[in-house]
Amino acid sequence: MSWGTELWDQFDNLEKHTQWGIEVLEKYIKFVKERAEIESNYAKQLRNLSKKYQTKKNSKEEEESKYTSCKAFQTTLNEMNDYAGQHEVISENAASLITVELTRFVQELKQERKQHFHEGRKAQQQIETCWKQLEASKRRFERDCKEAERAQQHFEKMDADINVTKADVEKARQQAQIRHQMSDDSKGDYSSVLQKFNREQHEHYFTHIPGIFQKLQDMEEKRIGRMGESLKTYADIDRQVVPIIGKCLDGITKSAESISEKQDSQMVVESFKSGFEPPGDIDFEDFTQNMKRTVSDTSLTKADSKSDPKVPSKSRNKLWPFIKKNKPPPPPPASSSPSAVPNGPHSPKQQKEPLSHRFNDFMTSKPKMHCFRSLKRGLSLKLGSTPEDFSNLPPEQRRKKLQQKVDELNKDIQKEIDQRDALTKMRDVYTKNPQMGDAASVGQKLVEIGNNIEKLRVEVQKFEGWLAEVEGRLSARNDSSRRQSGLYDTQNTQTVNNCAQDRESPDGSYTEDHSQEPEVKVTPTEFDDDFDDEEPLPTIGTCKAIYPFDGENEGTISVTEGEILKVIEEDKGDGWTRIRRSEEDEGYVPTSYIEVYLDRNAKGAMTYI
């Protein structure tokens, strides 16, 4: 079925239809272009989202990434990054294979359509011209025939009239002959023009117009076919990335299956195990000894004691310093005098509820000592960095840090050895082929590397010595713990341990293990001075607020986005950083809300682990 034969008279409708077909194709191109933009924006947002939740280097999150659940989450973020990459592929292929190609094809279609309809209009103008010529020839022939008929009638009238002269009749006869001759000429011309028009019209409707319409039909069918191919390409673009997207999803599923609850629980033990022993039982305090001694005194002593119950007996005043079990609980760090203790030997509450007081004081001693050591750590921050032997950490954590340091040093030694071997081979090559390089320069580098290796080995020996010392203490403590658990029913002497490595001395007082913190020695008096008159912390860097923070809670400070402030205390692992705006305006903000620029040369710039 051809447009040229079936739609020979539908020139205007075909013109509208072909224009509509091109508009449909342009609409499809616009759709694909917007889809490509959506895919590109979606991929960009996915990448930003994945980057936002990626583990930041040198942060607390990096230490937490060792857990299987965190590793699975990081794997999910990486897979989502690859997933976003596939959406970028969809966007790029849609733009290059569909949008660009179809845009070029539409331009060609418009040009071809314009040419075909130009030829069609030219053919229409030609047939219209022929028709006008035919009409003009026909009207002229008709006019000449009418004039010839009137001339003939006039001649016959003149010839029948006897009053008309012979000359007038002859003149009328000649005029009639002329008109007849003109009518014959118009007839021949009209016949010629008519034959020409019929020939042109036949060629127009059976040759020119069918050919033009056939070209338009081919163009339209090509447009429809090209759109079908583009739709297939559109589906294939998505189908090509489906296997890779499936692999991304399989990777997420595999990472989810790799999560081990037991392994994470064991890692928690390894991360926070201090190596200390739990506190033992409190000794029984026998106050019957005082009663027995009071009974053995004279009646005068009894009368004096009963007459004034607020004044303790002389025998009690004399005996309590020599009785270990009757010594009052240890004083808080802010006091070094037994008389300053609220529940000391002169307090009636100590005589009425000695056991409960001892237990309460024991339970409340941990936070006091913890606070003391926290402030002591602040003093350490002012005076210097973390001890090289990590003596500020609990035994188990110290052992892990020392082992980690030894492993790092061994890796550095191995790198230096590999570099030395490579330079040795290079020196041999330069020695054999002097034109390739100077062997003396390589020798100098080898000497430097040898010195570095020697220094690293000395460091390894030093840290291995500390590590052996810690492991020996841990093993001895474990053996002691096992022996104490075996003799639990027969021995009641216990050592009270807390998270700050405090110990109870043989006479019942508490002392600190100063081997764990050699960098600072703070007496209780010094502690009081630092606590009461706290010096302002030095500035260790600057920070820029990347998000606004209200700071409504106590101890926090509000910041605005883009504000530059001073850093006076780094994040100690709790997610907060202490900053200062002015001398009287300082507080804590979330570490994730700011970008910190530390001055490593500043006094006290360090990071606690």
PDB file of N, CA and C in Angstrom, residues 273-359:
ATOM      1  N   LYS A 273      39.668  -5.003  77.549  1.00  0.00           N
ATOM      2  CA  LYS A 273      40.164  -5.754  78.690  1.00  0.00           C
ATOM      3  C   LYS A 273      41.361  -5.031  79.300  1.00  0.00           C
ATOM      4  N   SER A 274      41.285  -4.753  80.595  1.00  0.00           N
ATOM      5  CA  SER A 274      42.347  -3.996  81.263  1.00  0.00           C
ATOM      6  C   SER A 274      43.421  -4.886  81.860  1.00  0.00           C
ATOM      7  N   GLY A 275      43.082  -6.114  82.163  1.00  0.00           N
ATOM      8  CA  GLY A 275      44.047  -7.002  82.798  1.00  0.00           C
ATOM      9  C   GLY A 275      44.042  -6.914  84.311  1.00  0.00           C
ATOM     10  N   PHE A 276      43.233  -6.019  84.873  1.00  0.00           N
ATOM     11  CA  PHE A 276      43.137  -5.922  86.320  1.00  0.00           C
ATOM     12  C   PHE A 276      42.262  -7.046  86.870  1.00  0.00           C
ATOM     13  N   GLU A 277      42.425  -7.280  88.145  1.00  0.00           N
ATOM     14  CA  GLU A 277      41.596  -8.264  88.828  1.00  0.00           C
ATOM     15  C   GLU A 277      40.410  -7.568  89.473  1.00  0.00           C
ATOM     16  N   PRO A 278      39.264  -8.224  89.560  1.00  0.00           N
ATOM     17  CA  PRO A 278      38.120  -7.599  90.234  1.00  0.00           C
ATOM     18  C   PRO A 278      38.403  -7.438  91.726  1.00  0.00           C
ATOM     19  N   PRO A 279      37.773  -6.469  92.385  1.00  0.00           N
ATOM     20  CA  PRO A 279      38.036  -6.244  93.814  1.00  0.00           C
ATOM     21  C   PRO A 279      37.577  -7.429  94.660  1.00  0.00           C
ATOM     22  N   GLY A 280      38.330  -7.688  95.713  1.00  0.00           N
ATOM     23  CA  GLY A 280      37.995  -8.803  96.595  1.00  0.00           C
ATOM     24  C   GLY A 280      37.033  -8.403  97.704  1.00  0.00           C
ATOM     25  N   ASP A 281      36.813  -9.330  98.637  1.00  0.00           N
ATOM     26  CA  ASP A 281      35.899  -9.075  99.751  1.00  0.00           C
ATOM     27  C   ASP A 281      36.550  -8.121 100.762  1.00  0.00           C
ATOM     28  N   ILE A 282      35.697  -7.372 101.449  1.00  0.00           N
ATOM     29  CA  ILE A 282      36.169  -6.475 102.503  1.00  0.00           C
ATOM     30  C   ILE A 282      36.330  -7.272 103.800  1.00  0.00           C
ATOM     31  N   ASP A 283      37.430  -7.015 104.493  1.00  0.00           N
ATOM     32  CA  ASP A 283      37.698  -7.747 105.724  1.00  0.00           C
ATOM     33  C   ASP A 283      36.669  -7.408 106.804  1.00  0.00           C
ATOM     34  N   PHE A 284      36.401  -8.377 107.640  1.00  0.00           N
ATOM     35  CA  PHE A 284      35.489  -8.178 108.769  1.00  0.00           C
ATOM     36  C   PHE A 284      36.209  -7.357 109.840  1.00  0.00           C
ATOM     37  N   GLU A 285      35.540  -6.326 110.322  1.00  0.00           N
ATOM     38  CA  GLU A 285      36.106  -5.464 111.357  1.00  0.00           C
ATOM     39  C   GLU A 285      35.502  -5.858 112.712  1.00  0.00           C
ATOM     40  N   ASP A 286      36.322  -6.372 113.558  1.00  0.00           N
ATOM     41  CA  ASP A 286      35.866  -6.871 114.852  1.00  0.00           C
ATOM     42  C   ASP A 286      35.986  -5.750 115.883  1.00  0.00           C
ATOM     43  N   PHE A 287      34.838  -5.202 116.303  1.00  0.00           N
ATOM     44  CA  PHE A 287      34.829  -4.142 117.292  1.00  0.00           C
ATOM     45  C   PHE A 287      34.657  -4.675 118.723  1.00  0.00           C
ATOM     46  N   THR A 288      34.607  -5.978 118.880  1.00  0.00           N
ATOM     47  CA  THR A 288      34.482  -6.548 120.225  1.00  0.00           C
ATOM     48  C   THR A 288      35.755  -6.365 121.024  1.00  0.00           C
ATOM     49  N   GLN A 289      36.885  -6.187 120.353  1.00  0.00           N
ATOM     50  CA  GLN A 289      38.142  -5.980 121.078  1.00  0.00           C
ATOM     51  C   GLN A 289      38.082  -4.719 121.933  1.00  0.00           C
ATOM     52  N   ASN A 290      37.464  -3.662 121.421  1.00  0.00           N
ATOM     53  CA  ASN A 290      37.311  -2.428 122.214  1.00  0.00           C
ATOM     54  C   ASN A 290      36.427  -2.675 123.435  1.00  0.00           C
ATOM     55  N   MET A 291      35.373  -3.501 123.229  1.00  0.00           N
ATOM     56  CA  MET A 291      34.479  -3.787 124.358  1.00  0.00           C
ATOM     57  C   MET A 291      35.223  -4.522 125.464  1.00  0.00           C
ATOM     58  N   LYS A 292      36.052  -5.507 125.076  1.00  0.00           N
ATOM     59  CA  LYS A 292      36.799  -6.272 126.081  1.00  0.00           C
ATOM     60  C   LYS A 292      37.755  -5.377 126.850  1.00  0.00           C
ATOM     61  N   ARG A 293      38.425  -4.491 126.133  1.00  0.00           N
ATOM     62  CA  ARG A 293      39.369  -3.609 126.816  1.00  0.00           C
ATOM     63  C   ARG A 293      38.631  -2.646 127.750  1.00  0.00           C
ATOM     64  N   THR A 294      37.439  -2.225 127.353  1.00  0.00           N
ATOM     65  CA  THR A 294      36.669  -1.325 128.221  1.00  0.00           C
ATOM     66  C   THR A 294      36.240  -2.025 129.497  1.00  0.00           C
ATOM     67  N   VAL A 295      35.864  -3.294 129.403  1.00  0.00           N
ATOM     68  CA  VAL A 295      35.473  -4.052 130.594  1.00  0.00           C
ATOM     69  C   VAL A 295      36.637  -4.189 131.559  1.00  0.00           C
ATOM     70  N   SER A 296      37.850  -4.275 131.076  1.00  0.00           N
ATOM     71  CA  SER A 296      39.017  -4.465 131.948  1.00  0.00           C
ATOM     72  C   SER A 296      39.467  -3.176 132.612  1.00  0.00           C
ATOM     73  N   ASP A 297      38.919  -2.039 132.185  1.00  0.00           N
ATOM     74  CA  ASP A 297      39.311  -0.770 132.813  1.00  0.00           C
ATOM     75  C   ASP A 297      38.629  -0.598 134.173  1.00  0.00           C
ATOM     76  N   THR A 298      39.043   0.445 134.916  1.00  0.00           N
ATOM     77  CA  THR A 298      38.474   0.702 136.257  1.00  0.00           C
ATOM     78  C   THR A 298      37.094   1.283 136.139  1.00  0.00           C
ATOM     79  N   SER A 299      36.372   1.245 137.224  1.00  0.00           N
ATOM     80  CA  SER A 299      35.014   1.778 137.221  1.00  0.00           C
ATOM     81  C   SER A 299      35.019   3.282 137.028  1.00  0.00           C
ATOM     82  N   LEU A 300      36.123   3.937 137.458  1.00  0.00           N
ATOM     83  CA  LEU A 300      36.215   5.380 137.269  1.00  0.00           C
ATOM     84  C   LEU A 300      36.240   5.736 135.798  1.00  0.00           C
ATOM     85  N   THR A 301      36.973   4.928 135.046  1.00  0.00           N
ATOM     86  CA  THR A 301      37.026   5.139 133.591  1.00  0.00           C
ATOM     87  C   THR A 301      35.662   4.956 132.977  1.00  0.00           C
ATOM     88  N   LYS A 302      34.910   3.926 133.480  1.00  0.00           N
ATOM     89  CA  LYS A 302      33.567   3.688 132.962  1.00  0.00           C
ATOM     90  C   LYS A 302      32.683   4.871 133.276  1.00  0.00           C
ATOM     91  N   ALA A 303      32.775   5.366 134.543  1.00  0.00           N
ATOM     92  CA  ALA A 303      31.919   6.492 134.917  1.00  0.00           C
ATOM     93  C   ALA A 303      32.227   7.716 134.081  1.00  0.00           C
ATOM     94  N   ASP A 304      33.512   7.992 133.871  1.00  0.00           N
ATOM     95  CA  ASP A 304      33.888   9.145 133.052  1.00  0.00           C
ATOM     96  C   ASP A 304      33.394   9.003 131.630  1.00  0.00           C
ATOM     97  N   SER A 305      33.500   7.751 131.142  1.00  0.00           N
ATOM     98  CA  SER A 305      33.067   7.525 129.758  1.00  0.00           C
ATOM     99  C   SER A 305      31.580   7.692 129.617  1.00  0.00           C
ATOM    100  N   LYS A 306      30.801   7.236 130.626  1.00  0.00           N
ATOM    101  CA  LYS A 306      29.355   7.350 130.545  1.00  0.00           C
ATOM    102  C   LYS A 306      28.896   8.769 130.789  1.00  0.00           C
ATOM    103  N   SER A 307      29.626   9.541 131.652  1.00  0.00           N
ATOM    104  CA  SER A 307      29.187  10.895 131.966  1.00  0.00           C
ATOM    105  C   SER A 307      29.231  11.805 130.752  1.00  0.00           C
ATOM    106  N   ASP A 308      30.189  11.573 129.831  1.00  0.00           N
ATOM    107  CA  ASP A 308      30.300  12.411 128.615  1.00  0.00           C
ATOM    108  C   ASP A 308      30.453  11.495 127.408  1.00  0.00           C
ATOM    109  N   PRO A 309      29.360  11.155 126.777  1.00  0.00           N
ATOM    110  CA  PRO A 309      29.468  10.207 125.655  1.00  0.00           C
ATOM    111  C   PRO A 309      30.180  10.801 124.457  1.00  0.00           C
ATOM    112  N   LYS A 310      30.307  12.130 124.384  1.00  0.00           N
ATOM    113  CA  LYS A 310      30.969  12.726 123.210  1.00  0.00           C
ATOM    114  C   LYS A 310      32.472  12.588 123.278  1.00  0.00           C
ATOM    115  N   VAL A 311      33.007  12.378 124.498  1.00  0.00           N
ATOM    116  CA  VAL A 311      34.461  12.270 124.643  1.00  0.00           C
ATOM    117  C   VAL A 311      34.836  10.808 124.643  1.00  0.00           C
ATOM    118  N   PRO A 312      35.613  10.334 123.691  1.00  0.00           N
ATOM    119  CA  PRO A 312      35.998   8.923 123.655  1.00  0.00           C
ATOM    120  C   PRO A 312      36.953   8.603 124.778  1.00  0.00           C
ATOM    121  N   SER A 313      37.017   7.346 125.115  1.00  0.00           N
ATOM    122  CA  SER A 313      37.889   6.889 126.207  1.00  0.00           C
ATOM    123  C   SER A 313      39.341   7.014 125.826  1.00  0.00           C
ATOM    124  N   LYS A 314      40.196   7.117 126.898  1.00  0.00           N
ATOM    125  CA  LYS A 314      41.629   7.253 126.654  1.00  0.00           C
ATOM    126  C   LYS A 314      42.207   5.994 126.044  1.00  0.00           C
ATOM    127  N   SER A 315      41.693   4.844 126.514  1.00  0.00           N
ATOM    128  CA  SER A 315      42.230   3.588 125.962  1.00  0.00           C
ATOM    129  C   SER A 315      41.930   3.476 124.492  1.00  0.00           C
ATOM    130  N   ARG A 316      40.746   3.959 124.055  1.00  0.00           N
ATOM    131  CA  ARG A 316      40.420   3.866 122.627  1.00  0.00           C
ATOM    132  C   ARG A 316      41.312   4.814 121.835  1.00  0.00           C
ATOM    133  N   ASN A 317      41.548   6.001 122.420  1.00  0.00           N
ATOM    134  CA  ASN A 317      42.415   6.930 121.706  1.00  0.00           C
ATOM    135  C   ASN A 317      43.822   6.386 121.584  1.00  0.00           C
ATOM    136  N   LYS A 318      44.231   5.630 122.524  1.00  0.00           N
ATOM    137  CA  LYS A 318      45.595   5.102 122.486  1.00  0.00           C
ATOM    138  C   LYS A 318      45.718   3.893 121.586  1.00  0.00           C
ATOM    139  N   LEU A 319      44.637   3.129 121.500  1.00  0.00           N
ATOM    140  CA  LEU A 319      44.777   1.838 120.811  1.00  0.00           C
ATOM    141  C   LEU A 319      44.488   1.898 119.321  1.00  0.00           C
ATOM    142  N   TRP A 320      43.631   2.830 118.829  1.00  0.00           N
ATOM    143  CA  TRP A 320      43.211   2.696 117.420  1.00  0.00           C
ATOM    144  C   TRP A 320      44.341   2.860 116.419  1.00  0.00           C
ATOM    145  N   PRO A 321      45.387   3.642 116.662  1.00  0.00           N
ATOM    146  CA  PRO A 321      46.444   3.703 115.649  1.00  0.00           C
ATOM    147  C   PRO A 321      47.192   2.382 115.502  1.00  0.00           C
ATOM    148  N   PHE A 322      47.159   1.508 116.550  1.00  0.00           N
ATOM    149  CA  PHE A 322      47.922   0.268 116.484  1.00  0.00           C
ATOM    150  C   PHE A 322      47.084  -0.912 116.017  1.00  0.00           C
ATOM    151  N   ILE A 323      45.779  -0.680 115.796  1.00  0.00           N
ATOM    152  CA  ILE A 323      44.917  -1.781 115.340  1.00  0.00           C
ATOM    153  C   ILE A 323      44.630  -1.559 113.860  1.00  0.00           C
ATOM    154  N   LYS A 324      45.072  -2.473 113.030  1.00  0.00           N
ATOM    155  CA  LYS A 324      44.958  -2.326 111.582  1.00  0.00           C
ATOM    156  C   LYS A 324      43.514  -2.318 111.122  1.00  0.00           C
ATOM    157  N   LYS A 325      42.695  -3.205 111.728  1.00  0.00           N
ATOM    158  CA  LYS A 325      41.326  -3.354 111.249  1.00  0.00           C
ATOM    159  C   LYS A 325      40.450  -2.200 111.673  1.00  0.00           C
ATOM    160  N   ASN A 326      40.853  -1.424 112.693  1.00  0.00           N
ATOM    161  CA  ASN A 326      40.021  -0.329 113.147  1.00  0.00           C
ATOM    162  C   ASN A 326      40.437   1.003 112.536  1.00  0.00           C
ATOM    163  N   LYS A 327      41.380   0.999 111.608  1.00  0.00           N
ATOM    164  CA  LYS A 327      41.781   2.255 110.986  1.00  0.00           C
ATOM    165  C   LYS A 327      40.652   2.745 110.088  1.00  0.00           C
ATOM    166  N   PRO A 328      40.350   4.027 110.081  1.00  0.00           N
ATOM    167  CA  PRO A 328      39.236   4.542 109.275  1.00  0.00           C
ATOM    168  C   PRO A 328      39.506   4.377 107.789  1.00  0.00           C
ATOM    169  N   PRO A 329      38.469   4.528 106.991  1.00  0.00           N
ATOM    170  CA  PRO A 329      38.646   4.389 105.533  1.00  0.00           C
ATOM    171  C   PRO A 329      39.631   5.407 105.004  1.00  0.00           C
ATOM    172  N   PRO A 330      40.206   5.152 103.841  1.00  0.00           N
ATOM    173  CA  PRO A 330      41.217   6.059 103.287  1.00  0.00           C
ATOM    174  C   PRO A 330      40.614   7.409 102.974  1.00  0.00           C
ATOM    175  N   PRO A 331      41.364   8.467 103.199  1.00  0.00           N
ATOM    176  CA  PRO A 331      40.853   9.822 102.933  1.00  0.00           C
ATOM    177  C   PRO A 331      40.737  10.054 101.438  1.00  0.00           C
ATOM    178  N   PRO A 332      39.887  10.990 101.043  1.00  0.00           N
ATOM    179  CA  PRO A 332      39.815  11.330  99.619  1.00  0.00           C
ATOM    180  C   PRO A 332      41.087  12.011  99.176  1.00  0.00           C
ATOM    181  N   PRO A 333      41.324  12.097  97.864  1.00  0.00           N
ATOM    182  CA  PRO A 333      42.598  12.661  97.395  1.00  0.00           C
ATOM    183  C   PRO A 333      42.817  14.089  97.807  1.00  0.00           C
ATOM    184  N   ALA A 334      41.755  14.808  98.174  1.00  0.00           N
ATOM    185  CA  ALA A 334      41.940  16.220  98.497  1.00  0.00           C
ATOM    186  C   ALA A 334      42.445  16.433  99.911  1.00  0.00           C
ATOM    187  N   SER A 335      42.604  15.394 100.693  1.00  0.00           N
ATOM    188  CA  SER A 335      43.059  15.565 102.077  1.00  0.00           C
ATOM    189  C   SER A 335      44.077  14.510 102.422  1.00  0.00           C
ATOM    190  N   SER A 336      45.092  14.884 103.199  1.00  0.00           N
ATOM    191  CA  SER A 336      46.116  13.937 103.639  1.00  0.00           C
ATOM    192  C   SER A 336      46.081  13.714 105.135  1.00  0.00           C
ATOM    193  N   SER A 337      45.107  14.307 105.807  1.00  0.00           N
ATOM    194  CA  SER A 337      45.034  14.181 107.268  1.00  0.00           C
ATOM    195  C   SER A 337      43.862  13.313 107.653  1.00  0.00           C
ATOM    196  N   PRO A 338      44.051  12.308 108.541  1.00  0.00           N
ATOM    197  CA  PRO A 338      42.920  11.465 108.937  1.00  0.00           C
ATOM    198  C   PRO A 338      41.849  12.249 109.633  1.00  0.00           C
ATOM    199  N   SER A 339      42.164  13.346 110.260  1.00  0.00           N
ATOM    200  CA  SER A 339      41.150  14.099 110.980  1.00  0.00           C
ATOM    201  C   SER A 339      40.196  14.810 110.049  1.00  0.00           C
ATOM    202  N   ALA A 340      40.572  14.926 108.776  1.00  0.00           N
ATOM    203  CA  ALA A 340      39.705  15.618 107.819  1.00  0.00           C
ATOM    204  C   ALA A 340      38.643  14.727 107.252  1.00  0.00           C
ATOM    205  N   VAL A 341      38.664  13.449 107.548  1.00  0.00           N
ATOM    206  CA  VAL A 341      37.696  12.509 107.002  1.00  0.00           C
ATOM    207  C   VAL A 341      36.386  12.694 107.733  1.00  0.00           C
ATOM    208  N   PRO A 342      35.257  12.796 107.032  1.00  0.00           N
ATOM    209  CA  PRO A 342      33.987  13.015 107.726  1.00  0.00           C
ATOM    210  C   PRO A 342      33.639  11.895 108.677  1.00  0.00           C
ATOM    211  N   ASN A 343      33.940  10.687 108.299  1.00  0.00           N
ATOM    212  CA  ASN A 343      33.615   9.536 109.126  1.00  0.00           C
ATOM    213  C   ASN A 343      34.872   8.954 109.754  1.00  0.00           C
ATOM    214  N   GLY A 344      35.719   9.783 110.282  1.00  0.00           N
ATOM    215  CA  GLY A 344      36.968   9.350 110.865  1.00  0.00           C
ATOM    216  C   GLY A 344      36.765   8.780 112.254  1.00  0.00           C
ATOM    217  N   PRO A 345      37.836   8.625 112.987  1.00  0.00           N
ATOM    218  CA  PRO A 345      37.731   7.997 114.309  1.00  0.00           C
ATOM    219  C   PRO A 345      36.964   8.839 115.309  1.00  0.00           C
ATOM    220  N   HIS A 346      36.845  10.181 115.087  1.00  0.00           N
ATOM    221  CA  HIS A 346      36.114  11.032 116.024  1.00  0.00           C
ATOM    222  C   HIS A 346      34.673  11.219 115.626  1.00  0.00           C
ATOM    223  N   SER A 347      34.206  10.489 114.592  1.00  0.00           N
ATOM    224  CA  SER A 347      32.822  10.641 114.134  1.00  0.00           C
ATOM    225  C   SER A 347      31.970   9.557 114.722  1.00  0.00           C
ATOM    226  N   PRO A 348      30.808   9.899 115.315  1.00  0.00           N
ATOM    227  CA  PRO A 348      29.939   8.858 115.880  1.00  0.00           C
ATOM    228  C   PRO A 348      29.416   7.912 114.829  1.00  0.00           C
ATOM    229  N   LYS A 349      29.255   8.418 113.543  1.00  0.00           N
ATOM    230  CA  LYS A 349      28.715   7.535 112.500  1.00  0.00           C
ATOM    231  C   LYS A 349      29.644   6.373 112.229  1.00  0.00           C
ATOM    232  N   GLN A 350      30.941   6.597 112.346  1.00  0.00           N
ATOM    233  CA  GLN A 350      31.883   5.503 112.129  1.00  0.00           C
ATOM    234  C   GLN A 350      31.736   4.438 113.195  1.00  0.00           C
ATOM    235  N   GLN A 351      31.380   4.839 114.409  1.00  0.00           N
ATOM    236  CA  GLN A 351      31.241   3.844 115.471  1.00  0.00           C
ATOM    237  C   GLN A 351      29.936   3.084 115.335  1.00  0.00           C
ATOM    238  N   LYS A 352      28.869   3.753 114.777  1.00  0.00           N
ATOM    239  CA  LYS A 352      27.577   3.086 114.692  1.00  0.00           C
ATOM    240  C   LYS A 352      27.500   2.185 113.481  1.00  0.00           C
ATOM    241  N   GLU A 353      27.996   2.651 112.292  1.00  0.00           N
ATOM    242  CA  GLU A 353      27.864   1.879 111.052  1.00  0.00           C
ATOM    243  C   GLU A 353      29.222   1.779 110.356  1.00  0.00           C
ATOM    244  N   PRO A 354      30.142   1.065 110.963  1.00  0.00           N
ATOM    245  CA  PRO A 354      31.475   1.008 110.360  1.00  0.00           C
ATOM    246  C   PRO A 354      31.498   0.225 109.059  1.00  0.00           C
ATOM    247  N   LEU A 355      30.778  -0.900 108.978  1.00  0.00           N
ATOM    248  CA  LEU A 355      30.836  -1.757 107.794  1.00  0.00           C
ATOM    249  C   LEU A 355      30.180  -1.093 106.592  1.00  0.00           C
ATOM    250  N   SER A 356      28.974  -0.532 106.829  1.00  0.00           N
ATOM    251  CA  SER A 356      28.284   0.115 105.703  1.00  0.00           C
ATOM    252  C   SER A 356      29.064   1.340 105.226  1.00  0.00           C
ATOM    253  N   HIS A 357      29.651   2.080 106.193  1.00  0.00           N
ATOM    254  CA  HIS A 357      30.446   3.235 105.779  1.00  0.00           C
ATOM    255  C   HIS A 357      31.649   2.801 104.953  1.00  0.00           C
ATOM    256  N   ARG A 358      32.264   1.739 105.402  1.00  0.00           N
ATOM    257  CA  ARG A 358      33.438   1.239 104.662  1.00  0.00           C
ATOM    258  C   ARG A 358      33.043   0.801 103.247  1.00  0.00           C
ATOM    259  N   PHE A 359      31.918   0.156 103.130  1.00  0.00           N
ATOM    260  CA  PHE A 359      31.453  -0.311 101.811  1.00  0.00           C
ATOM    261  C   PHE A 359      31.083   0.879 100.914  1.00  0.00           C
TER     262      PHE A 359
END
